[in-house]
CSV table of C-alpha atoms in Angstrom, one decimal:
chain,number,residue,atom,x,y,z
A,1,ALA,CA,134.8,101.8,86.5
A,2,LEU,CA,134.2,105.4,85.9
A,3,SER,CA,134.1,106.2,89.7
A,4,ALA,CA,137.5,104.4,90.2
A,5,ALA,CA,138.9,106.3,87.2
A,6,LEU,CA,137.8,109.7,88.5
A,7,ARG,CA,139.3,108.9,92.0
A,8,GLY,CA,142.7,108.2,90.3
A,9,ASP,CA,142.5,111.6,88.0
A,10,PRO,CA,142.4,114.8,89.9
A,11,GLN,CA,141.2,116.4,86.6
A,12,GLY,CA,138.7,113.8,85.9
A,13,TRP,CA,135.7,115.5,87.1
A,14,ALA,CA,136.4,118.7,85.3
A,15,LYS,CA,136.9,116.6,82.1
A,16,LEU,CA,133.6,114.6,82.7
A,17,GLU,CA,131.7,117.8,83.5
A,18,ALA,CA,132.9,119.5,80.4
A,19,ILE,CA,131.3,116.7,78.2
A,20,VAL,CA,128.2,116.1,80.1
A,21,HIS,CA,127.1,119.5,81.2
A,22,PRO,CA,126.6,121.0,77.8
A,23,LEU,CA,124.5,117.9,76.9
A,24,VAL,CA,122.3,118.2,79.9
A,25,ALA,CA,121.8,122.0,79.4
A,26,GLY,CA,120.7,121.3,75.8
A,27,LYS,CA,118.1,118.7,77.1
A,28,ARG,CA,117.0,121.2,79.8
A,29,GLY,CA,116.4,123.9,77.2
A,30,GLU,CA,114.4,121.3,75.1
A,31,PHE,CA,112.4,120.4,78.1
A,32,TYR,CA,111.5,124.1,78.8
A,33,ASP,CA,110.5,124.7,75.3
A,34,ASP,CA,108.5,121.8,75.1
A,35,ALA,CA,106.5,123.0,78.3
A,36,VAL,CA,105.9,126.4,77.1
A,37,ARG,CA,104.5,125.2,73.8
A,38,ALA,CA,102.3,122.8,75.8
A,39,GLY,CA,101.0,125.7,78.0
A,40,GLN,CA,102.3,124.4,81.0
A,41,LEU,CA,101.8,126.6,84.4
A,42,LEU,CA,105.1,125.3,86.0
A,43,VAL,CA,108.3,124.2,84.9
A,44,VAL,CA,110.5,122.2,87.6
A,45,TYR,CA,114.1,121.2,87.2
A,46,ASP,CA,115.6,118.5,89.3
A,47,ILE,CA,119.4,119.8,89.5
A,48,PRO,CA,121.5,117.9,92.1
A,49,LEU,CA,124.6,120.3,91.7
A,50,LEU,CA,122.6,123.7,91.2
A,51,TYR,CA,124.7,125.6,93.4
A,52,GLU,CA,128.0,123.9,92.6
A,53,SER,CA,127.3,124.7,89.0
A,54,SER,CA,126.3,128.4,89.7
A,55,MET,CA,122.9,127.9,88.1
A,56,GLN,CA,120.6,129.5,90.6
A,57,SER,CA,120.4,132.7,88.6
A,58,GLU,CA,118.7,130.7,85.6
A,59,VAL,CA,115.5,129.8,87.8
A,60,ASP,CA,113.1,131.9,89.4
A,61,PHE,CA,112.8,130.0,92.6
A,62,VAL,CA,115.1,127.2,94.3
A,63,VAL,CA,113.7,124.6,96.6
A,64,VAL,CA,116.2,122.6,98.5
A,65,VAL,CA,115.2,119.1,99.6
A,66,SER,CA,117.1,118.4,102.8
A,67,ALA,CA,117.3,115.7,105.4
A,68,PRO,CA,119.4,115.4,108.7
A,69,ALA,CA,122.9,114.3,108.0
A,70,GLU,CA,122.6,110.7,109.6
A,71,GLU,CA,119.6,110.0,107.6
A,72,GLN,CA,120.9,111.3,104.3
A,73,ARG,CA,124.0,109.1,105.0
A,74,ARG,CA,121.7,106.1,105.7
A,75,ARG,CA,119.7,106.5,102.7
A,76,VAL,CA,122.8,107.0,100.4
A,77,LEU,CA,124.5,103.9,101.6
A,78,GLU,CA,121.5,101.7,100.9
A,79,ARG,CA,122.0,102.3,97.2
A,80,PRO,CA,123.8,99.7,95.4
A,81,GLY,CA,127.5,100.2,95.0
A,82,MET,CA,127.6,103.0,97.4
A,83,THR,CA,130.4,102.9,100.2
A,84,PRO,CA,131.3,105.2,102.9
A,85,GLU,CA,134.4,106.3,101.2
A,86,LYS,CA,132.3,107.2,97.9
A,87,PHE,CA,129.7,109.0,100.1
A,88,GLU,CA,132.5,111.1,101.6
A,89,GLU,CA,133.9,111.9,98.3
A,90,VAL,CA,130.6,113.1,97.0
A,91,LEU,CA,129.9,115.1,100.0
A,92,SER,CA,133.3,116.8,99.7
A,93,ARG,CA,132.5,118.0,96.2
A,94,GLN,CA,129.1,119.6,97.3
A,95,VAL,CA,128.1,122.7,98.9
A,96,PRO,CA,127.2,122.0,102.5
A,97,ASP,CA,123.7,121.3,103.2
A,98,GLU,CA,123.4,124.1,105.8
A,99,ARG,CA,124.8,126.7,103.2
A,100,LYS,CA,122.2,125.3,100.7
A,101,ARG,CA,119.4,125.6,103.1
A,102,ALA,CA,120.3,129.2,103.7
A,103,LEU,CA,120.5,130.2,99.9
A,104,ALA,CA,117.1,128.5,99.1
A,105,ASP,CA,113.9,130.2,98.7
A,106,PHE,CA,112.1,127.3,100.1
A,107,VAL,CA,113.2,124.0,102.1
A,108,VAL,CA,111.4,120.7,101.9
A,109,ASP,CA,112.4,118.6,105.0
A,110,THR,CA,112.4,114.9,104.2
A,111,GLY,CA,113.7,113.7,107.3
A,112,HIS,CA,110.5,112.1,108.4
A,113,ALA,CA,109.4,108.4,108.3
A,114,SER,CA,106.2,109.3,106.4
A,115,LYS,CA,106.0,111.1,103.2
A,116,ALA,CA,103.1,113.2,104.2
A,117,PRO,CA,104.9,116.2,105.8
A,118,ALA,CA,107.2,116.5,102.5
A,119,ARG,CA,103.9,116.4,100.4
A,120,ALA,CA,102.4,118.9,102.5
A,121,GLN,CA,105.6,121.1,102.3
A,122,VAL,CA,105.5,120.8,98.5
A,123,SER,CA,101.8,122.0,98.6
A,124,THR,CA,102.8,125.0,100.5
A,125,VAL,CA,105.6,125.9,98.2
A,126,LEU,CA,103.4,125.7,95.3
A,127,GLU,CA,100.5,127.8,96.9
A,128,GLU,CA,103.1,130.4,97.9
A,129,VAL,CA,104.7,130.5,94.4
A,130,LEU,CA,101.6,130.5,92.2
A,131,LEU,CA,99.2,132.2,94.3
A,132,ARG,CA,101.3,134.8,96.2
A,133,ARG,CA,104.6,135.5,94.4
A,134,ARG,CA,103.3,135.1,90.9
A,135,PRO,CA,99.4,135.7,90.8
A,136,ASN,CA,99.5,137.2,87.5
A,137,ALA,CA,101.4,134.0,86.1
A,138,TRP,CA,98.4,131.9,87.5
A,139,ASP,CA,95.6,134.2,86.1
A,140,ALA,CA,97.4,134.3,82.7
A,141,TRP,CA,97.7,130.5,82.6
A,142,LYS,CA,94.0,130.0,83.4
A,143,ALA,CA,93.1,132.7,80.6
A,144,SER,CA,95.3,130.6,78.2
A,145,GLN,CA,93.6,127.5,79.1
A,146,GLY,CA,90.0,129.0,78.6
A,147,VAL,CA,89.3,128.9,82.5
A,148,PRO,CA,87.5,132.0,83.8
A,149,ARG,CA,89.8,134.3,85.8
A,150,THR,CA,87.6,134.0,88.9
A,151,ALA,CA,86.9,130.4,88.6
A,152,SER,CA,87.7,128.0,91.3
A,153,LEU,CA,87.0,124.5,92.3
A,154,ALA,CA,85.8,125.5,95.6
A,155,SER,CA,83.3,128.1,94.3
A,156,ALA,CA,82.4,126.4,91.0
A,157,GLU,CA,78.7,125.5,91.3
A,158,ASP,CA,78.2,124.6,87.5
A,159,ALA,CA,79.1,121.0,87.0
A,160,GLU,CA,80.6,121.7,83.5
A,161,LEU,CA,82.8,124.5,84.7
A,162,SER,CA,84.4,122.2,87.5
A,163,ARG,CA,84.9,119.5,84.7
A,164,SER,CA,86.5,122.3,82.5
A,165,ILE,CA,88.9,123.3,85.3
A,166,LEU,CA,89.7,119.7,86.2
A,167,SER,CA,90.6,118.7,82.8
A,168,LYS,CA,93.4,121.4,82.9
A,169,VAL,CA,95.0,119.8,85.9
A,170,ASP,CA,97.3,116.9,85.7
A,171,VAL,CA,97.3,115.6,89.2
A,172,VAL,CA,95.6,116.4,92.4
A,173,VAL,CA,96.8,115.0,95.8
A,174,PHE,CA,94.6,114.7,98.7
A,175,ASP,CA,97.1,113.4,101.7
A,176,LEU,CA,94.8,111.9,104.1
A,177,ASP,CA,97.9,111.5,106.6
A,178,GLU,CA,98.0,115.1,106.8
A,179,THR,CA,94.6,116.2,106.4
A,180,LEU,CA,93.1,113.9,108.9
A,181,ALA,CA,96.0,113.6,111.4
A,182,GLY,CA,94.2,115.5,114.1
A,183,LEU,CA,91.0,113.5,113.7
A,184,ARG,CA,92.5,110.0,113.7
A,185,GLY,CA,91.5,109.6,117.5
A,186,PRO,CA,87.8,110.5,117.0
A,187,ILE,CA,87.6,108.6,113.7
A,188,THR,CA,89.1,105.3,115.4
A,189,ALA,CA,86.8,105.7,118.1
A,190,ALA,CA,83.8,106.1,115.9
A,191,THR,CA,84.8,103.3,113.8
A,192,ASP,CA,85.1,100.9,117.0
A,193,ALA,CA,81.5,102.1,118.2
A,194,LEU,CA,80.2,101.2,114.5
A,195,ASN,CA,82.0,97.9,114.4
A,196,GLY,CA,80.4,96.8,117.9
A,197,HIS,CA,77.1,97.7,116.5
A,198,VAL,CA,77.5,95.8,113.2
A,199,ASP,CA,78.6,92.6,115.2
A,200,ALA,CA,75.7,92.8,117.5
A,201,HIS,CA,72.9,93.4,115.0
A,202,TRP,CA,73.8,92.5,111.5
A,203,PRO,CA,73.4,89.1,110.1
A,204,ALA,CA,76.7,87.1,110.0
A,205,ALA,CA,77.3,87.3,106.4
A,206,ALA,CA,76.8,90.9,106.1
A,207,ALA,CA,78.8,91.7,109.3
A,208,ALA,CA,81.8,89.7,107.7
A,209,GLU,CA,81.7,91.8,104.6
A,210,VAL,CA,81.5,94.8,106.6
A,211,ARG,CA,84.5,93.7,108.6
A,212,ARG,CA,86.6,93.0,105.4
A,213,VAL,CA,85.8,96.4,104.2
A,214,ARG,CA,86.7,97.8,107.6
A,215,ASP,CA,90.0,95.8,107.8
A,216,TYR,CA,91.0,97.2,104.3
A,217,MET,CA,90.4,100.9,105.3
A,218,GLY,CA,92.1,100.4,108.4
A,219,ALA,CA,95.3,99.2,106.6
A,220,LEU,CA,94.9,102.5,104.5
A,221,MET,CA,94.8,104.6,107.5
A,222,LYS,CA,98.1,102.9,108.9
A,223,LYS,CA,100.0,103.7,105.8
């Protein structure tokens, strides 16, 4: 009903934005203040109309998430209630994707069948922002959390120190699709050799259990 009303009123979008944007800005400010009070290292905004609203000056870095035009169209048209006409109308009100990519500090390409490449790109963005472009912020955050300036998970030999660092981290993702992509062939060959040995030499009951675990791990590797 709302979308139909907006299509019939040339000034409708301006009226709607005049109501909604101040409310969103207020919530965004609350979100930022809460993150600062909580001592968060990084604050991330998801702003679909960042450039259209001329808000890029309010953030330190802009990451544009992009996909090829045909893939974008396919995904959007899968949404309930979306039609080709609505999609074209939405596009007409947005800065072209090519322009957004050119203006961005970073671009994350989501045009792949797997999510693994996008995750790897996000990891690269975080590394670039936190360790290269804002190294002082990273050191300051560690100090605020009581973590030694020189501490890292890779070099921490003391178990207590490792636990201290990990307790400050909300999420750590190990993406095996990306990490092991180059090793998939050798891993598969080794797995096949091991399976043959198990089938030939282990008792039937034990071999069946090993095969069950093998099949489960194989399914995980295919995801």
